[in-house]
The first five atom37 places (N, CA, C, CB, O) and aatype in JSON, in Angstrom:
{
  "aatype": [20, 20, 20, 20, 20, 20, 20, 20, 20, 20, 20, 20, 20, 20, 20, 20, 20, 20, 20, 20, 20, 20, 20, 20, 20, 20, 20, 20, 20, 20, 20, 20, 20, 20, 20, 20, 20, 20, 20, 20, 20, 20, 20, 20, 20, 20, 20, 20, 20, 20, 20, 20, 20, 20, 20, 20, 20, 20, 20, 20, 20, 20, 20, 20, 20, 20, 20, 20, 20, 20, 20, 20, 20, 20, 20, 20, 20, 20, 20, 20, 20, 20, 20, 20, 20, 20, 20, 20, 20, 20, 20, 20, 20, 20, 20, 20, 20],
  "atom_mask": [
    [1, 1, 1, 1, 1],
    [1, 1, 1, 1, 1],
    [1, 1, 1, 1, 1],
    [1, 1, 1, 1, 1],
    [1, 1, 1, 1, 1],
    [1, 1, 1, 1, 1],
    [1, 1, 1, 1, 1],
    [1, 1, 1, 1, 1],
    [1, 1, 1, 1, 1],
    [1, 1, 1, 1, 1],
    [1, 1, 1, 1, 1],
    [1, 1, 1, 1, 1],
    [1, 1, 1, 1, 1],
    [1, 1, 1, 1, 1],
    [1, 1, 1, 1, 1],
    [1, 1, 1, 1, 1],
    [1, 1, 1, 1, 1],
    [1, 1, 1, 1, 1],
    [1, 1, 1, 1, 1],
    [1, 1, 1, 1, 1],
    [1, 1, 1, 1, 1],
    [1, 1, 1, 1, 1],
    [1, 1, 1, 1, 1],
    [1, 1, 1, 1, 1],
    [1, 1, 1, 1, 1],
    [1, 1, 1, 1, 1],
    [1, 1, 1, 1, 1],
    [1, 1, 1, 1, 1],
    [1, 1, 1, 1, 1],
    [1, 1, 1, 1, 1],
    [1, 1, 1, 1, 1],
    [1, 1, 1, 1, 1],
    [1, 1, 1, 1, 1],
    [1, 1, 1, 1, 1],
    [1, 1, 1, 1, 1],
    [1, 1, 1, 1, 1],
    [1, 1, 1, 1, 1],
    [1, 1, 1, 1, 1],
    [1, 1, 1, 1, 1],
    [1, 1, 1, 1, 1],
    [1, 1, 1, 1, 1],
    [1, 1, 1, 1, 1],
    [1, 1, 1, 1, 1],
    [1, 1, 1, 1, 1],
    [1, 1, 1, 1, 1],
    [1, 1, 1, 1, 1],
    [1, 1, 1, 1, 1],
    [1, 1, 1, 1, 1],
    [1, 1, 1, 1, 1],
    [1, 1, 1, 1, 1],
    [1, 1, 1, 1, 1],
    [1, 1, 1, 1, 1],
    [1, 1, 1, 1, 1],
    [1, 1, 1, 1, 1],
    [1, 1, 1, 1, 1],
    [1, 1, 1, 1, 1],
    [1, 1, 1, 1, 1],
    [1, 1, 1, 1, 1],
    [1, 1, 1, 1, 1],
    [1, 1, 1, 1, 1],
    [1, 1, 1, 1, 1],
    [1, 1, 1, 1, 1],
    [1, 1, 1, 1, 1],
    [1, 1, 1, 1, 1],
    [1, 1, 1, 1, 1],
    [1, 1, 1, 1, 1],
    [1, 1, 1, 1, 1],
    [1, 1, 1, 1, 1],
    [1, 1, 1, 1, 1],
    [1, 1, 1, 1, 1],
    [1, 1, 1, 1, 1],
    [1, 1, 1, 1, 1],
    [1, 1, 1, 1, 1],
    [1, 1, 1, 1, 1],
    [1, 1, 1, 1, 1],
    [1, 1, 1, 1, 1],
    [1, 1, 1, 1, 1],
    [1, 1, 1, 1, 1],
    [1, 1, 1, 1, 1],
    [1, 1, 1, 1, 1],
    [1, 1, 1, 1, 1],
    [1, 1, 1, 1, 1],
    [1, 1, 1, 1, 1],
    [1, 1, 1, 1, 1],
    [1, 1, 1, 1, 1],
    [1, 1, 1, 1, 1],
    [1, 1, 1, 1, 1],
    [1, 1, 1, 1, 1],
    [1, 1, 1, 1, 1],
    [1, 1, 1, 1, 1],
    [1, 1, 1, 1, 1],
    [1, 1, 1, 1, 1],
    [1, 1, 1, 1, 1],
    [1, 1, 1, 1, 1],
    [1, 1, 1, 1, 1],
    [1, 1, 1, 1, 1],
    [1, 1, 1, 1, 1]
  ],
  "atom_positions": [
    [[0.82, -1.19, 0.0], [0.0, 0.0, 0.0], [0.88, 1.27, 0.0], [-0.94, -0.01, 1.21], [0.76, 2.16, -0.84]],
    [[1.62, 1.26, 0.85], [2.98, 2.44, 0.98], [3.73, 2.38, -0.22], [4.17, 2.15, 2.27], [4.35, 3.37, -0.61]],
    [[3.74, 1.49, -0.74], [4.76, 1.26, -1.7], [4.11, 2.07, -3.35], [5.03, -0.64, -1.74], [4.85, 2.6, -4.17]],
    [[2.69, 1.95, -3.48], [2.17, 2.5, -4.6], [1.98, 3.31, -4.16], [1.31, 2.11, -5.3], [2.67, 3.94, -4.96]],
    [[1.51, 4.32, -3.27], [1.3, 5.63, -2.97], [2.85, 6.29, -2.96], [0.45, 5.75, -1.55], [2.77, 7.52, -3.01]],
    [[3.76, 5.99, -2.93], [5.21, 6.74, -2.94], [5.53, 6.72, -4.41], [6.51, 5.92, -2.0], [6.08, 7.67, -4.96]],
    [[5.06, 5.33, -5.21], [5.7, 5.37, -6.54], [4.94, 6.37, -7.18], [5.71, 4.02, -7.32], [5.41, 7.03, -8.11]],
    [[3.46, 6.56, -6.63], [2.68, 7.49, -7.63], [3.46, 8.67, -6.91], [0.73, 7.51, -7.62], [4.37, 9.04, -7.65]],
    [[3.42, 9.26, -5.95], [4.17, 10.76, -5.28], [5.23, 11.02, -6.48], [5.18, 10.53, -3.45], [5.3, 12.04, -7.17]],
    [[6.04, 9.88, -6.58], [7.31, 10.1, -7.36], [7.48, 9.75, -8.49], [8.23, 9.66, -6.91], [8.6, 9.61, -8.97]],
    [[6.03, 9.5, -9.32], [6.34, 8.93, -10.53], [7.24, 8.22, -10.99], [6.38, 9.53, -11.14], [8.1, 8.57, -11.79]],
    [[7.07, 7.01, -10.45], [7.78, 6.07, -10.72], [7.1, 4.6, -10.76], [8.76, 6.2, -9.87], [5.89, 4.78, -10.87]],
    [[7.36, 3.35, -10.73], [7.06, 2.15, -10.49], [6.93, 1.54, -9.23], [7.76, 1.58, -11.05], [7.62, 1.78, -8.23]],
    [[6.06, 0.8, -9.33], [5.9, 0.45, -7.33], [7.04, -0.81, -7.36], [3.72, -0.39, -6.54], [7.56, -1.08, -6.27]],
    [[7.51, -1.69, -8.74], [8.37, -2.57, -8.23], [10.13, -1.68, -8.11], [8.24, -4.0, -9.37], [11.21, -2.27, -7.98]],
    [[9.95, -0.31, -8.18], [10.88, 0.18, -8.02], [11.14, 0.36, -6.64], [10.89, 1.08, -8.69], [12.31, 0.6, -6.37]],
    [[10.37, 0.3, -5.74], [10.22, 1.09, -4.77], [10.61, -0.03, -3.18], [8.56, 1.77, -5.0], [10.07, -1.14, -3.21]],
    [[11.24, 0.21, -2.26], [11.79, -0.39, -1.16], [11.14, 0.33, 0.03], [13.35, -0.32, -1.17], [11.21, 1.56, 0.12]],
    [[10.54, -0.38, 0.87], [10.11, 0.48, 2.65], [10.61, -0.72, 3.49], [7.93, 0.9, 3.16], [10.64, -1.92, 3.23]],
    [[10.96, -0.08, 4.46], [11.62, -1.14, 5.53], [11.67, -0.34, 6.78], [13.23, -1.72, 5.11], [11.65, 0.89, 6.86]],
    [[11.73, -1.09, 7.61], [12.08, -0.35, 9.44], [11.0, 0.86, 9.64], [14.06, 0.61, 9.67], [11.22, 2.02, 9.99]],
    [[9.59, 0.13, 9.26], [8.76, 0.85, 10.25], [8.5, 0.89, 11.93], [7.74, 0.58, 9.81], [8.05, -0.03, 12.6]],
    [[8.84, 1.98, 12.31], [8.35, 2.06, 14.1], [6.85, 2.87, 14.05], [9.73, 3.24, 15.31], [6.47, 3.78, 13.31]],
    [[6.36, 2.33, 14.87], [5.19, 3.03, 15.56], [5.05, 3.89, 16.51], [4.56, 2.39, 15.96], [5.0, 3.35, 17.61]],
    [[4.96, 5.22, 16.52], [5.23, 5.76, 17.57], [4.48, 5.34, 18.72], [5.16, 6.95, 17.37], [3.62, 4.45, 18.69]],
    [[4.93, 6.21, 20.06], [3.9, 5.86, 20.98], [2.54, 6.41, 21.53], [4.46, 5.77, 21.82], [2.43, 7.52, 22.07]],
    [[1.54, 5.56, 21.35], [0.18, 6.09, 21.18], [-0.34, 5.66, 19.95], [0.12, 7.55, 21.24], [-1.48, 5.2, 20.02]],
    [[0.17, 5.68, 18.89], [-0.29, 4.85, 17.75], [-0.56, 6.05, 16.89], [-1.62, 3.79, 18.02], [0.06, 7.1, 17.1]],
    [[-1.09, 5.99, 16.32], [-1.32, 7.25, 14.77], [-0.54, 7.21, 14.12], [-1.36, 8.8, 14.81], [-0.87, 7.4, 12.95]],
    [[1.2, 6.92, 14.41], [1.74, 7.63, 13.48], [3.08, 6.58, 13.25], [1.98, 9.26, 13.97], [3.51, 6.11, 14.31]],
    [[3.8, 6.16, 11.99], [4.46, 5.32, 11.7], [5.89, 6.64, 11.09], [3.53, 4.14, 10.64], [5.75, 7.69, 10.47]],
    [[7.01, 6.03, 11.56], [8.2, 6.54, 10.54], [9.02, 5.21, 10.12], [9.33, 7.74, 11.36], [9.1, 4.25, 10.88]],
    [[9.65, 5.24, 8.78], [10.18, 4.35, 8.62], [11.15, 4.98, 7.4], [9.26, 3.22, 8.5], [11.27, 6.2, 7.31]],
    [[11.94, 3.95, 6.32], [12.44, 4.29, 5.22], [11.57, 3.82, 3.86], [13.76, 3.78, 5.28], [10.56, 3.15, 3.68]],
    [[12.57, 4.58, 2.97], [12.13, 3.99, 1.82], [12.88, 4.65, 0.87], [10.71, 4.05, 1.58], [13.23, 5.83, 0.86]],
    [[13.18, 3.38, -0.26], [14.72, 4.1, -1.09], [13.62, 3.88, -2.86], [17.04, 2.51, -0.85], [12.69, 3.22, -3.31]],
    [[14.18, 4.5, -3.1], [13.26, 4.74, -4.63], [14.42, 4.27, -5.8], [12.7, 6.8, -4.96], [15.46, 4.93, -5.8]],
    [[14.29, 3.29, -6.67], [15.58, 3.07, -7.91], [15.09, 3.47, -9.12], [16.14, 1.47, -8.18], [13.94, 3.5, -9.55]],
    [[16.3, 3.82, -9.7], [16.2, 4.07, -11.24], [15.46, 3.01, -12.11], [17.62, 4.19, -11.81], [14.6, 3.32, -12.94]],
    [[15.89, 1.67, -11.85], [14.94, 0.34, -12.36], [15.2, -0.55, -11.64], [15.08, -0.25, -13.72], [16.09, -0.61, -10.8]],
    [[14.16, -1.56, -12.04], [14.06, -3.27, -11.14], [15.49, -3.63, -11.37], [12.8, -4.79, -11.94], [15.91, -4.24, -10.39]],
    [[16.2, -3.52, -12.09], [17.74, -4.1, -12.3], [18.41, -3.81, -11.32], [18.56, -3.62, -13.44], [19.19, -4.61, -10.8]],
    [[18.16, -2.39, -10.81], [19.04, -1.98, -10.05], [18.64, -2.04, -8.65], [19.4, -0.81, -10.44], [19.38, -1.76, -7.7]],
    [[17.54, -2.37, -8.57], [16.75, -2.46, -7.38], [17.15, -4.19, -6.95], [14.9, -2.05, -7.76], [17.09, -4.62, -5.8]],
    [[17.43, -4.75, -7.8], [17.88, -6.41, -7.68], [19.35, -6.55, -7.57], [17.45, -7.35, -9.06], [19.79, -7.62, -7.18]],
    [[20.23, -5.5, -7.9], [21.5, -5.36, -7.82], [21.87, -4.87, -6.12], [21.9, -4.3, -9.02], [22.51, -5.62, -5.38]],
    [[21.48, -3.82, -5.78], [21.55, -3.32, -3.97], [20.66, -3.66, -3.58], [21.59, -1.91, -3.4], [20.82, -3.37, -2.4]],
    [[19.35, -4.3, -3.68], [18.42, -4.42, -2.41], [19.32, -5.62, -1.62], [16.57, -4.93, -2.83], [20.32, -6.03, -2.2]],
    [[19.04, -6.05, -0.6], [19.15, -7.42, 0.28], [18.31, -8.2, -0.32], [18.78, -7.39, 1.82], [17.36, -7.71, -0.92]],
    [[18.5, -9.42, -0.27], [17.66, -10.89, -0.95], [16.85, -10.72, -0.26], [18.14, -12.47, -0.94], [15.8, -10.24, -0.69]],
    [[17.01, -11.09, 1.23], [15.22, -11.32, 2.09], [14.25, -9.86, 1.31], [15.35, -10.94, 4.64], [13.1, -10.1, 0.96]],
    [[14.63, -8.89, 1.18], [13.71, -7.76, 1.15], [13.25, -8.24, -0.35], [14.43, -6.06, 1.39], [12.11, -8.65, -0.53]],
    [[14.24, -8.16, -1.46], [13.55, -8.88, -2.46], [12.26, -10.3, -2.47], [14.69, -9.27, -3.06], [11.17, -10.42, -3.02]],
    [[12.96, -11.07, -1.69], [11.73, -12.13, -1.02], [10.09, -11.4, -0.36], [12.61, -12.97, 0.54], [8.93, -11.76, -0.57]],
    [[10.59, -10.35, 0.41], [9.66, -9.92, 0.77], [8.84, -9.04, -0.42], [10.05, -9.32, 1.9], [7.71, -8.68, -0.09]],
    [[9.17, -8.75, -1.44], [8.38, -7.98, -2.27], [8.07, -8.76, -3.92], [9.23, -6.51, -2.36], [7.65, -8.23, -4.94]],
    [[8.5, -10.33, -3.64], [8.01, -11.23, -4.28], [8.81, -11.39, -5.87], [6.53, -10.89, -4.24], [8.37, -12.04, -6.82]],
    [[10.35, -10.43, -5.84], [10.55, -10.36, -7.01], [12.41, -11.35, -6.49], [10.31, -8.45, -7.76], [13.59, -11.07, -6.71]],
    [[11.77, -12.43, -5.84], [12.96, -13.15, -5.65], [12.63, -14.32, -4.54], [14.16, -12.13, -5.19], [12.12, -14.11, -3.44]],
    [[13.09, -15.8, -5.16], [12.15, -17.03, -4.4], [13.43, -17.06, -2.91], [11.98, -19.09, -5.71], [14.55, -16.57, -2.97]],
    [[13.01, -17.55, -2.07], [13.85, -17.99, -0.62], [14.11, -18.54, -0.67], [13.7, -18.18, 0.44], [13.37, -19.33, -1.25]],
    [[15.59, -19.2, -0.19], [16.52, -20.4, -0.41], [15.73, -21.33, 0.44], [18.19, -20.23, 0.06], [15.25, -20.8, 1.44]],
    [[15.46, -22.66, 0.27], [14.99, -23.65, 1.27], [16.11, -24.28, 2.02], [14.18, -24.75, 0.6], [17.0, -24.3, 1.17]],
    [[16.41, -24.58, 2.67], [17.3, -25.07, 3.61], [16.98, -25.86, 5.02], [17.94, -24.02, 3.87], [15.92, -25.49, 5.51]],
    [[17.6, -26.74, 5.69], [17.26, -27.13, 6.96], [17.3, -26.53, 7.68], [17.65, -27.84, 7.4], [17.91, -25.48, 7.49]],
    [[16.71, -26.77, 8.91], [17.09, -25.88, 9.98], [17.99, -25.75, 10.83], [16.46, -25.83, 10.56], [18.76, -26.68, 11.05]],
    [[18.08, -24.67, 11.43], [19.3, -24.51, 12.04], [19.8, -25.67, 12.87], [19.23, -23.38, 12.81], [21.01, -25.86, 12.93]],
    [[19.05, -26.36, 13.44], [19.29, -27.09, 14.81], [19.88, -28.41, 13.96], [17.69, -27.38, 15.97], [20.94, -28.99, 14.22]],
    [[18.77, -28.81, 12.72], [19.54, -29.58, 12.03], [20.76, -29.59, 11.25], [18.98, -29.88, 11.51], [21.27, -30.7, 11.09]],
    [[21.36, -28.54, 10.7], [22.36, -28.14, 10.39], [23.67, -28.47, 11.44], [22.05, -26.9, 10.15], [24.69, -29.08, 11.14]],
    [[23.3, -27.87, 12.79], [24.57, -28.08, 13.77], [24.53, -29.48, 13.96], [24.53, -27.3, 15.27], [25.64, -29.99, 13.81]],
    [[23.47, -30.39, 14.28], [23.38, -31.9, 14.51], [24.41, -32.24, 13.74], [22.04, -32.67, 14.13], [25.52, -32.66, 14.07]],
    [[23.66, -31.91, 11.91], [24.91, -32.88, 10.59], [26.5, -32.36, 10.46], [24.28, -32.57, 8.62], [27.31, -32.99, 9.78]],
    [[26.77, -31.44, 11.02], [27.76, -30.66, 11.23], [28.42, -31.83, 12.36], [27.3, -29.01, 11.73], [29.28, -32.67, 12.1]],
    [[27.71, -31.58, 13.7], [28.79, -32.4, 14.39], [28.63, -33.96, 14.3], [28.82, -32.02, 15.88], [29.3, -34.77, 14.95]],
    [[27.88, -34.2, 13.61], [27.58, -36.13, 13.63], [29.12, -35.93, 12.25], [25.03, -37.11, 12.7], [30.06, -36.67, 12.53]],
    [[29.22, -35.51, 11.63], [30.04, -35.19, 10.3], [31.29, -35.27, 11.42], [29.67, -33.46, 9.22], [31.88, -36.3, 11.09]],
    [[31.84, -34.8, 12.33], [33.31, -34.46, 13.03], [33.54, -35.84, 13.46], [33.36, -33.25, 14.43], [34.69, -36.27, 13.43]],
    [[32.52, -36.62, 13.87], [33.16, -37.81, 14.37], [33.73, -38.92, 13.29], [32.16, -38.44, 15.26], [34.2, -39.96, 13.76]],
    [[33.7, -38.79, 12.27], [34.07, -39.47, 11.25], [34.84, -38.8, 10.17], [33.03, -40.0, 10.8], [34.62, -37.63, 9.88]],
    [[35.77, -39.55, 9.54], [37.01, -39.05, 8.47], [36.57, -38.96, 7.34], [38.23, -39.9, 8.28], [35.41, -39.34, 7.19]],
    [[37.27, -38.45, 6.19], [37.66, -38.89, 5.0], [35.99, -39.23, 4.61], [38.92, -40.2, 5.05], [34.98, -39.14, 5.31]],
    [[36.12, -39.55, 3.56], [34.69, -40.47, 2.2], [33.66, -40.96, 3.53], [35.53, -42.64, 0.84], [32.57, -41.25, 3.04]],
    [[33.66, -41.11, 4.74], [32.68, -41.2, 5.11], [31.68, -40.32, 5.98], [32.89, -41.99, 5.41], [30.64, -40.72, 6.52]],
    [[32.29, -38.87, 5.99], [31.54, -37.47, 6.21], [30.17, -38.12, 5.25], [32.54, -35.73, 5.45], [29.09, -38.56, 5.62]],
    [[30.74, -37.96, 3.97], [29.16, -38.28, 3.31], [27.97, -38.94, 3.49], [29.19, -38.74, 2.45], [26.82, -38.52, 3.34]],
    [[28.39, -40.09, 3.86], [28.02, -41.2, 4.35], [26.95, -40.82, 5.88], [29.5, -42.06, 4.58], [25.72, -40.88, 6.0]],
    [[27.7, -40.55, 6.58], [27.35, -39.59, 7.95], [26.11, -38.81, 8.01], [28.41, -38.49, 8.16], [25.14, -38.97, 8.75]],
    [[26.33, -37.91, 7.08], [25.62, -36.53, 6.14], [23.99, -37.43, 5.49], [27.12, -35.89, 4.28], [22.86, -37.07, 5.8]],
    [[24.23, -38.28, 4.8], [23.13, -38.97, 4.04], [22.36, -39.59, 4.83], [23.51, -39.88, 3.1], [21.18, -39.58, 4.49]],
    [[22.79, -40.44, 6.34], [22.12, -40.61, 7.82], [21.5, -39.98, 8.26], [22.66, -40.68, 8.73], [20.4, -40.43, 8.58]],
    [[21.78, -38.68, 8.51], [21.38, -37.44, 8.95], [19.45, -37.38, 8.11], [22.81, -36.09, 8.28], [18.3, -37.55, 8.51]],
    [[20.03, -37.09, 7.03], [18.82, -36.99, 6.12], [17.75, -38.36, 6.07], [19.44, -36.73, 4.61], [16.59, -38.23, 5.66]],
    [[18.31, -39.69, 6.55], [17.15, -40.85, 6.12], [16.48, -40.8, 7.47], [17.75, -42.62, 5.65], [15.39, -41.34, 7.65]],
    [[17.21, -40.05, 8.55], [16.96, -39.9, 10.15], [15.59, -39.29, 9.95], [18.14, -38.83, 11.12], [14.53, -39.89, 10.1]],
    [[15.75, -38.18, 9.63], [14.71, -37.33, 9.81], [13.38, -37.22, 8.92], [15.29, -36.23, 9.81], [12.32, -36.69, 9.24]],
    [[13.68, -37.78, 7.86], [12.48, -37.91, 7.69], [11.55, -39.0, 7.91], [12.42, -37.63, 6.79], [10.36, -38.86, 7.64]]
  ]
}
């Protein structure tokens, strides 16, 4: 909503357009936050941050495990050498699901 009302202010494109770090003041009414305006989506995909791109739908989120599982395969991985880290690693994965 912020995002097309600034692009129209500034004649510009709403996928041009970035808001982030809204606070609420206290009592409520009134919001301050940022917002950076680009020359084009290129360049807006070149400096934005990925999550913020994620957040404005013009960039998918890496899938990944979770953290907790990550440190598990990490240290089940230390107790073992050489060609069978992998091995270790592929446990990890028939474990859980």
């Amino acid at each position: 909503e912020l995002r097309s009302k600034l692009a129209e202010l500034y004649k510009s494109s709403k996928d041009t357009v970035s808001v982030f770090g809204f606070r609420t003041q206290y009592g409520g009414g009134k919001s301050t936050g940022f917002a950076l305006i680009y020359d084009s989506g290129e360049a807006m995909k070149k400096f934005e941050p990925h999550y913020r791109l994620v957040r404005y739908g013009q960039a998918t989120k890496v899938e990944k495990a979770s953290r907790q599982q990550r440190k598990q395969r990490k240290n089940r991985a230390k107790t073992v050498r050489g060609t069978a880290k992998n091995k270790a690693a592929s446990k990890d994965k028939k474990k859980k699901k």
